[in-house]
């Protein structure tokens, strides 16, 4: 399964009408030391090489083409958009950075602004994107992460007819669907399918995060118990030597029980040329040779 491409939206246009973004808020320089990371971290993993490359580009142009976006938190600021830019200018020794400073932004809207920008990044892996969306659902519904996960599992059980739905479940699902629609083309059904991410073996999850394998490949390889075989399959998928079809064929082979060999006990009667066979023991190599020799005398 390829990563779903979300609808491209302006992150500052996704806030609810209850929140007011003052038009008078202009770009201003703020001290980097006064910027804190959001409680719900929007970047679970990132490439140091990408940060270094961005720093090199900024150094070459001697400017930041796009300001970061922060919100006021007392006398300081909380980052909303611009993690990579902040890290890059830190490497260059900058003390201040251009920023759009927003005020009167609720936690829910701040989270949505962060997600609407970051989950659309081409380099954001499926795991980070999924966790980010679930964290936003948690903020919107006042649930912690595990409660959101439990809710999605509940929806999955309803969809599979394991349990019956009810009015309360339908109302919760409608709320979650309304939230995902704000983020673009992603559905509750796709989120439910992504729950498989949380049962992946660490080595498989790492390969997924780094883009070495797809989500579909990760789910299929996760069905293999042999760790050495798992690593071998990941490497093969990465270099294009193993397809999803190939993985499934291997799994099918594992499910097929080897044909049981009939255990034979034999008795030779050379005088009348009779051979009596009965199912009992597997013939050993020397017994097979004796049997072949006897058959040649018949």
mmCIF file of C-alpha atoms in Angstrom:
data_model
loop_
_atom_site.group_PDB
_atom_site.id
_atom_site.type_symbol
_atom_site.label_atom_id
_atom_site.label_comp_id
_atom_site.label_asym_id
_atom_site.label_seq_id
_atom_site.Cartn_x
_atom_site.Cartn_y
_atom_site.Cartn_z
ATOM 1 C CA UNK A 1 0.000 0.000 0.000
ATOM 2 C CA UNK A 2 1.489 3.303 -1.070
ATOM 3 C CA UNK A 3 1.339 6.245 1.259
ATOM 4 C CA UNK A 4 -1.880 8.171 0.683
ATOM 5 C CA UNK A 5 -1.337 11.604 -0.817
ATOM 6 C CA UNK A 6 -3.214 14.124 1.251
ATOM 7 C CA UNK A 7 -5.021 17.085 -0.204
ATOM 8 C CA UNK A 8 -2.671 20.080 -0.270
ATOM 9 C CA UNK A 9 -4.051 22.870 1.919
ATOM 10 C CA UNK A 10 -2.761 26.097 3.393
ATOM 11 C CA UNK A 11 -1.963 25.271 7.026
ATOM 12 C CA UNK A 12 -3.170 28.668 8.200
ATOM 13 C CA UNK A 13 -6.592 28.102 6.629
ATOM 14 C CA UNK A 14 -7.489 24.980 8.581
ATOM 15 C CA UNK A 15 -8.208 26.634 11.926
ATOM 16 C CA UNK A 16 -11.792 26.707 13.116
ATOM 17 C CA UNK A 17 -13.873 29.862 12.932
ATOM 18 C CA UNK A 18 -13.738 30.143 16.712
ATOM 19 C CA UNK A 19 -10.056 30.999 16.496
ATOM 20 C CA UNK A 20 -8.905 34.421 15.423
ATOM 21 C CA UNK A 21 -5.682 34.998 13.543
ATOM 22 C CA UNK A 22 -4.935 38.681 13.715
ATOM 23 C CA UNK A 23 -4.062 40.086 10.292
ATOM 24 C CA UNK A 24 -1.759 42.578 11.967
ATOM 25 C CA UNK A 25 0.605 39.748 12.908
ATOM 26 C CA UNK A 26 3.617 40.344 10.687
ATOM 27 C CA UNK A 27 6.849 38.489 10.203
ATOM 28 C CA UNK A 28 9.243 39.329 13.012
ATOM 29 C CA UNK A 29 12.567 38.075 14.267
ATOM 30 C CA UNK A 30 12.437 36.130 17.516
ATOM 31 C CA UNK A 31 15.121 34.541 19.658
ATOM 32 C CA UNK A 32 15.582 30.837 18.926
ATOM 33 C CA UNK A 33 16.183 30.141 22.615
ATOM 34 C CA UNK A 34 12.634 31.342 23.341
ATOM 35 C CA UNK A 35 11.073 28.716 21.054
ATOM 36 C CA UNK A 36 9.866 25.454 22.577
ATOM 37 C CA UNK A 37 8.748 22.289 20.792
ATOM 38 C CA UNK A 38 5.049 21.401 20.845
ATOM 39 C CA UNK A 39 3.784 18.913 23.415
ATOM 40 C CA UNK A 40 2.658 16.646 20.597
ATOM 41 C CA UNK A 41 5.884 16.394 18.625
ATOM 42 C CA UNK A 42 5.202 16.555 14.905
ATOM 43 C CA UNK A 43 8.555 15.112 13.809
ATOM 44 C CA UNK A 44 9.232 11.670 15.264
ATOM 45 C CA UNK A 45 12.209 10.994 13.041
ATOM 46 C CA UNK A 46 14.272 13.017 10.609
ATOM 47 C CA UNK A 47 17.440 12.868 8.580
ATOM 48 C CA UNK A 48 20.500 14.713 9.867
ATOM 49 C CA UNK A 49 21.731 14.748 6.274
ATOM 50 C CA UNK A 50 18.605 16.685 5.218
ATOM 51 C CA UNK A 51 19.166 19.233 7.991
ATOM 52 C CA UNK A 52 22.796 19.669 6.940
ATOM 53 C CA UNK A 53 21.751 20.090 3.296
ATOM 54 C CA UNK A 54 19.158 22.716 4.236
ATOM 55 C CA UNK A 55 21.725 24.560 6.369
ATOM 56 C CA UNK A 56 24.087 24.625 3.389
ATOM 57 C CA UNK A 57 21.364 26.113 1.158
ATOM 58 C CA UNK A 58 20.476 28.767 3.735
ATOM 59 C CA UNK A 59 24.121 29.665 4.132
ATOM 60 C CA UNK A 60 24.494 30.027 0.357
ATOM 61 C CA UNK A 61 21.490 32.377 0.040
ATOM 62 C CA UNK A 62 22.202 34.090 3.376
ATOM 63 C CA UNK A 63 18.477 34.193 4.055
ATOM 64 C CA UNK A 64 15.474 32.079 5.049
ATOM 65 C CA UNK A 65 13.021 32.010 2.157
ATOM 66 C CA UNK A 66 10.079 30.971 4.336
ATOM 67 C CA UNK A 67 9.567 32.122 7.929
ATOM 68 C CA UNK A 68 8.662 29.606 10.596
ATOM 69 C CA UNK A 69 5.253 29.751 12.298
ATOM 70 C CA UNK A 70 4.935 29.954 16.089
ATOM 71 C CA UNK A 71 2.238 30.792 18.603
ATOM 72 C CA UNK A 72 2.570 32.911 21.694
ATOM 73 C CA UNK A 73 2.955 30.991 24.963
ATOM 74 C CA UNK A 74 3.210 33.634 27.664
ATOM 75 C CA UNK A 75 6.400 35.578 27.003
ATOM 76 C CA UNK A 76 7.806 32.813 24.815
ATOM 77 C CA UNK A 77 6.771 30.854 21.730
ATOM 78 C CA UNK A 78 5.779 27.342 20.708
ATOM 79 C CA UNK A 79 6.851 26.081 17.307
ATOM 80 C CA UNK A 80 4.063 25.109 14.944
ATOM 81 C CA UNK A 81 5.777 24.947 11.558
ATOM 82 C CA UNK A 82 9.487 24.988 10.791
ATOM 83 C CA UNK A 83 11.284 22.233 12.712
ATOM 84 C CA UNK A 84 13.881 21.622 9.978
ATOM 85 C CA UNK A 85 14.484 25.328 9.444
ATOM 86 C CA UNK A 86 15.136 25.903 13.139
ATOM 87 C CA UNK A 87 17.547 22.973 13.333
ATOM 88 C CA UNK A 88 19.329 24.141 10.178
ATOM 89 C CA UNK A 89 19.917 27.725 11.343
ATOM 90 C CA UNK A 90 21.062 26.416 14.730
ATOM 91 C CA UNK A 91 23.855 24.636 12.871
ATOM 92 C CA UNK A 92 24.760 27.991 11.314
ATOM 93 C CA UNK A 93 24.898 29.653 14.717
ATOM 94 C CA UNK A 94 21.881 31.917 14.249
ATOM 95 C CA UNK A 95 20.469 33.422 17.432
ATOM 96 C CA UNK A 96 17.273 34.760 15.856
ATOM 97 C CA UNK A 97 14.939 33.538 13.134
ATOM 98 C CA UNK A 98 12.137 35.159 11.061
ATOM 99 C CA UNK A 99 8.738 33.977 12.272
ATOM 100 C CA UNK A 100 5.022 34.486 11.838
ATOM 101 C CA UNK A 101 3.733 34.852 15.391
ATOM 102 C CA UNK A 102 0.119 33.827 15.990
ATOM 103 C CA UNK A 103 -1.966 34.550 19.054
ATOM 104 C CA UNK A 104 -5.311 33.310 20.386
ATOM 105 C CA UNK A 105 -4.824 29.850 18.882
ATOM 106 C CA UNK A 106 -6.365 26.883 20.682
ATOM 107 C CA UNK A 107 -4.466 23.625 21.198
ATOM 108 C CA UNK A 108 -6.713 21.917 18.665
ATOM 109 C CA UNK A 109 -6.127 24.524 15.972
ATOM 110 C CA UNK A 110 -2.390 24.667 16.702
ATOM 111 C CA UNK A 111 -2.226 20.904 16.293
ATOM 112 C CA UNK A 112 -4.189 21.029 13.049
ATOM 113 C CA UNK A 113 -1.924 23.742 11.636
ATOM 114 C CA UNK A 114 1.151 21.660 12.474
ATOM 115 C CA UNK A 115 -0.313 18.496 11.002
ATOM 116 C CA UNK A 116 -1.710 20.076 7.855
ATOM 117 C CA UNK A 117 1.797 21.223 6.992
ATOM 118 C CA UNK A 118 3.887 18.326 8.216
ATOM 119 C CA UNK A 119 1.829 15.311 7.163
ATOM 120 C CA UNK A 120 1.964 16.606 3.605
ATOM 121 C CA UNK A 121 5.751 16.542 3.548
ATOM 122 C CA UNK A 122 7.064 14.099 0.961
ATOM 123 C CA UNK A 123 9.766 12.904 3.368
ATOM 124 C CA UNK A 124 7.408 12.169 6.258
ATOM 125 C CA UNK A 125 7.147 8.418 6.682
ATOM 126 C CA UNK A 126 3.852 6.609 7.085
ATOM 127 C CA UNK A 127 4.444 5.857 10.770
ATOM 128 C CA UNK A 128 5.026 9.498 11.730
ATOM 129 C CA UNK A 129 2.094 10.605 9.613
ATOM 130 C CA UNK A 130 -0.224 8.073 11.257
ATOM 131 C CA UNK A 131 0.895 8.936 14.783
ATOM 132 C CA UNK A 132 0.469 12.643 14.032
ATOM 133 C CA UNK A 133 -3.087 12.180 12.790
ATOM 134 C CA UNK A 134 -3.985 10.071 15.815
ATOM 135 C CA UNK A 135 -2.503 12.693 18.136
ATOM 136 C CA UNK A 136 -4.664 15.339 16.506
ATOM 137 C CA UNK A 137 -7.761 13.184 16.966
ATOM 138 C CA UNK A 138 -6.782 12.908 20.626
ATOM 139 C CA UNK A 139 -6.522 16.678 21.011
ATOM 140 C CA UNK A 140 -9.860 17.207 19.270
ATOM 141 C CA UNK A 141 -11.713 14.578 21.321
ATOM 142 C CA UNK A 142 -9.801 15.064 24.581
ATOM 143 C CA UNK A 143 -8.366 11.542 24.494
ATOM 144 C CA UNK A 144 -4.845 10.307 25.104
ATOM 145 C CA UNK A 145 -3.016 8.353 22.414
ATOM 146 C CA UNK A 146 -3.884 4.898 23.763
ATOM 147 C CA UNK A 147 -7.553 5.872 23.991
ATOM 148 C CA UNK A 148 -7.511 6.936 20.337
ATOM 149 C CA UNK A 149 -5.910 3.626 19.382
ATOM 150 C CA UNK A 150 -8.524 1.738 21.414
ATOM 151 C CA UNK A 151 -11.295 3.707 19.691
ATOM 152 C CA UNK A 152 -9.968 2.804 16.239
ATOM 153 C CA UNK A 153 -9.717 -0.868 17.246
ATOM 154 C CA UNK A 154 -13.338 -0.594 18.402
ATOM 155 C CA UNK A 155 -14.327 0.695 14.951
ATOM 156 C CA UNK A 156 -12.378 -2.165 13.348
ATOM 157 C CA UNK A 157 -14.275 -4.743 15.409
ATOM 158 C CA UNK A 158 -17.561 -3.167 14.342
ATOM 159 C CA UNK A 159 -16.522 -3.260 10.677
ATOM 160 C CA UNK A 160 -15.549 -6.932 10.959
ATOM 161 C CA UNK A 161 -18.901 -7.718 12.639
ATOM 162 C CA UNK A 162 -17.071 -8.919 15.751
ATOM 163 C CA UNK A 163 -19.234 -6.590 17.808
ATOM 164 C CA UNK A 164 -22.426 -4.684 17.077
ATOM 165 C CA UNK A 165 -22.443 -0.958 16.543
ATOM 166 C CA UNK A 166 -24.655 1.427 18.477
ATOM 167 C CA UNK A 167 -25.648 5.079 18.420
ATOM 168 C CA UNK A 168 -22.743 6.131 20.655
ATOM 169 C CA UNK A 169 -20.214 4.393 18.391
ATOM 170 C CA UNK A 170 -21.775 5.956 15.298
ATOM 171 C CA UNK A 171 -21.551 9.424 16.835
ATOM 172 C CA UNK A 172 -17.885 8.930 17.732
ATOM 173 C CA UNK A 173 -17.124 7.691 14.237
ATOM 174 C CA UNK A 174 -18.817 10.721 12.700
ATOM 175 C CA UNK A 175 -16.641 12.986 14.845
ATOM 176 C CA UNK A 176 -13.463 11.179 13.811
ATOM 177 C CA UNK A 177 -14.502 11.290 10.146
ATOM 178 C CA UNK A 178 -15.115 15.039 10.417
ATOM 179 C CA UNK A 179 -11.617 15.456 11.852
ATOM 180 C CA UNK A 180 -9.895 13.401 9.144
ATOM 181 C CA UNK A 181 -11.747 15.331 6.448
ATOM 182 C CA UNK A 182 -10.058 18.512 7.681
ATOM 183 C CA UNK A 183 -6.726 16.906 6.909
ATOM 184 C CA UNK A 184 -7.610 16.027 3.337
ATOM 185 C CA UNK A 185 -8.038 12.715 1.568
ATOM 186 C CA UNK A 186 -7.723 10.274 4.428
ATOM 187 C CA UNK A 187 -10.493 8.135 5.873
ATOM 188 C CA UNK A 188 -11.238 6.371 9.115
ATOM 189 C CA UNK A 189 -11.021 3.076 7.215
ATOM 190 C CA UNK A 190 -7.460 3.836 6.122
ATOM 191 C CA UNK A 191 -6.494 4.748 9.689
ATOM 192 C CA UNK A 192 -7.960 1.468 10.921
ATOM 193 C CA UNK A 193 -5.871 -0.395 8.344
ATOM 194 C CA UNK A 194 -2.759 1.445 9.523
ATOM 195 C CA UNK A 195 -3.192 0.051 13.045
ATOM 196 C CA UNK A 196 -1.103 -2.867 11.773
ATOM 197 C CA UNK A 197 1.889 -0.533 12.089
ATOM 198 C CA UNK A 198 1.833 -0.904 15.864
ATOM 199 C CA UNK A 199 2.302 -4.680 15.729
ATOM 200 C CA UNK A 200 5.321 -4.597 13.408
ATOM 201 C CA UNK A 201 8.598 -6.065 14.629
ATOM 202 C CA UNK A 202 11.158 -3.354 15.414
ATOM 203 C CA UNK A 203 13.450 -4.268 12.541
ATOM 204 C CA UNK A 204 10.517 -4.082 10.117
ATOM 205 C CA UNK A 205 9.245 -0.795 11.581
ATOM 206 C CA UNK A 206 12.704 0.744 11.231
ATOM 207 C CA UNK A 207 12.814 -0.337 7.588
ATOM 208 C CA UNK A 208 9.392 1.220 7.003
ATOM 209 C CA UNK A 209 10.381 4.492 8.695
ATOM 210 C CA UNK A 210 13.530 4.765 6.613
ATOM 211 C CA UNK A 211 11.612 4.137 3.397
ATOM 212 C CA UNK A 212 13.375 0.857 2.607
ATOM 213 C CA UNK A 213 10.071 -1.002 2.294
ATOM 214 C CA UNK A 214 6.427 -0.103 1.778
ATOM 215 C CA UNK A 215 3.643 -0.505 4.314
ATOM 216 C CA UNK A 216 2.190 -3.467 2.404
ATOM 217 C CA UNK A 217 5.562 -5.212 2.311
ATOM 218 C CA UNK A 218 6.076 -4.516 6.020
ATOM 219 C CA UNK A 219 2.737 -6.096 6.943
ATOM 220 C CA UNK A 220 3.453 -9.219 4.866
ATOM 221 C CA UNK A 221 7.045 -9.671 6.096
ATOM 222 C CA UNK A 222 5.802 -9.287 9.674
ATOM 223 C CA UNK A 223 4.089 -12.681 9.279
ATOM 224 C CA UNK A 224 7.519 -14.357 9.123
ATOM 225 C CA UNK A 225 8.850 -15.511 12.509
ATOM 226 C CA UNK A 226 12.467 -16.218 11.585
ATOM 227 C CA UNK A 227 14.368 -12.980 12.316
ATOM 228 C CA UNK A 228 17.208 -13.817 9.925
ATOM 229 C CA UNK A 229 14.703 -14.502 7.164
ATOM 230 C CA UNK A 230 12.945 -11.208 7.959
ATOM 231 C CA UNK A 231 16.189 -9.254 7.523
ATOM 232 C CA UNK A 232 16.958 -11.172 4.342
ATOM 233 C CA UNK A 233 13.523 -10.345 2.916
ATOM 234 C CA UNK A 234 13.792 -6.650 3.838
ATOM 235 C CA UNK A 235 17.111 -6.423 2.017
ATOM 236 C CA UNK A 236 15.687 -8.249 -0.995
ATOM 237 C CA UNK A 237 12.654 -5.946 -1.177
ATOM 238 C CA UNK A 238 14.855 -2.863 -0.892
ATOM 239 C CA UNK A 239 16.986 -3.790 -3.906
ATOM 240 C CA UNK A 240 14.000 -4.946 -5.942
ATOM 241 C CA UNK A 241 14.751 -8.660 -5.838
ATOM 242 C CA UNK A 242 11.551 -9.550 -3.956
ATOM 243 C CA UNK A 243 8.036 -8.350 -4.767
ATOM 244 C CA UNK A 244 4.837 -8.441 -2.718
ATOM 245 C CA UNK A 245 3.787 -11.398 -4.857
ATOM 246 C CA UNK A 246 7.032 -13.141 -3.975
ATOM 247 C CA UNK A 247 6.542 -12.511 -0.257
ATOM 248 C CA UNK A 248 3.018 -13.951 -0.390
ATOM 249 C CA UNK A 249 4.244 -16.991 -2.309
ATOM 250 C CA UNK A 250 6.855 -17.622 0.381
ATOM 251 C CA UNK A 251 4.233 -17.303 3.128
ATOM 252 C CA UNK A 252 1.952 -19.712 1.284
ATOM 253 C CA UNK A 253 4.803 -22.194 1.112
ATOM 254 C CA UNK A 254 5.280 -21.923 4.878
ATOM 255 C CA UNK A 255 1.617 -22.734 5.448
ATOM 256 C CA UNK A 256 1.783 -25.943 3.393
ATOM 257 C CA UNK A 257 2.640 -28.897 5.614
ATOM 258 C CA UNK A 258 5.356 -31.166 4.221
ATOM 259 C CA UNK A 259 4.047 -34.474 2.860
ATOM 260 C CA UNK A 260 4.288 -37.068 5.581
ATOM 261 C CA UNK A 261 6.583 -39.900 4.588
ATOM 262 C CA UNK A 262 5.129 -43.333 5.098
ATOM 263 C CA UNK A 263 7.118 -45.295 7.629
ATOM 264 C CA UNK A 264 7.936 -48.727 6.327
ATOM 265 C CA UNK A 265 9.052 -51.918 7.944
ATOM 266 C CA UNK A 266 10.119 -54.564 5.481
ATOM 267 C CA UNK A 267 10.732 -58.292 5.652
ATOM 268 C CA UNK A 268 12.693 -60.205 3.055
ATOM 269 C CA UNK A 269 11.907 -63.828 2.147
ATOM 270 C CA UNK A 270 14.430 -64.782 -0.488
ATOM 271 C CA UNK A 271 13.418 -68.419 -0.709
ATOM 272 C CA UNK A 272 9.953 -67.790 -2.136
ATOM 273 C CA UNK A 273 10.567 -64.319 -3.618
ATOM 274 C CA UNK A 274 8.028 -62.570 -1.413
ATOM 275 C CA UNK A 275 8.376 -59.054 -0.006
ATOM 276 C CA UNK A 276 6.235 -58.030 2.921
ATOM 277 C CA UNK A 277 5.876 -54.279 3.700
ATOM 278 C CA UNK A 278 4.158 -52.761 6.696
ATOM 279 C CA UNK A 279 3.918 -49.125 7.853
ATOM 280 C CA UNK A 280 6.079 -48.629 10.898
ATOM 281 C CA UNK A 281 9.569 -47.133 10.649
ATOM 282 C CA UNK A 282 11.342 -44.847 8.224
ATOM 283 C CA UNK A 283 13.963 -46.791 6.328
ATOM 284 C CA UNK A 284 17.555 -45.913 7.049
ATOM 285 C CA UNK A 285 20.029 -45.552 4.129
ATOM 286 C CA UNK A 286 21.576 -49.001 4.716
ATOM 287 C CA UNK A 287 18.121 -50.555 4.874
ATOM 288 C CA UNK A 288 17.190 -48.934 1.572
ATOM 289 C CA UNK A 289 20.312 -50.442 -0.036
ATOM 290 C CA UNK A 290 19.385 -53.884 1.270
ATOM 291 C CA UNK A 291 15.866 -53.434 -0.047
ATOM 292 C CA UNK A 292 17.123 -52.403 -3.485
ATOM 293 C CA UNK A 293 19.501 -55.419 -3.562
ATOM 294 C CA UNK A 294 16.662 -57.752 -2.649
ATOM 295 C CA UNK A 295 14.383 -56.275 -5.327
ATOM 296 C CA UNK A 296 17.064 -56.923 -7.919
ATOM 297 C CA UNK A 297 16.946 -60.630 -7.089
ATOM 298 C CA UNK A 298 13.239 -60.877 -7.853
#
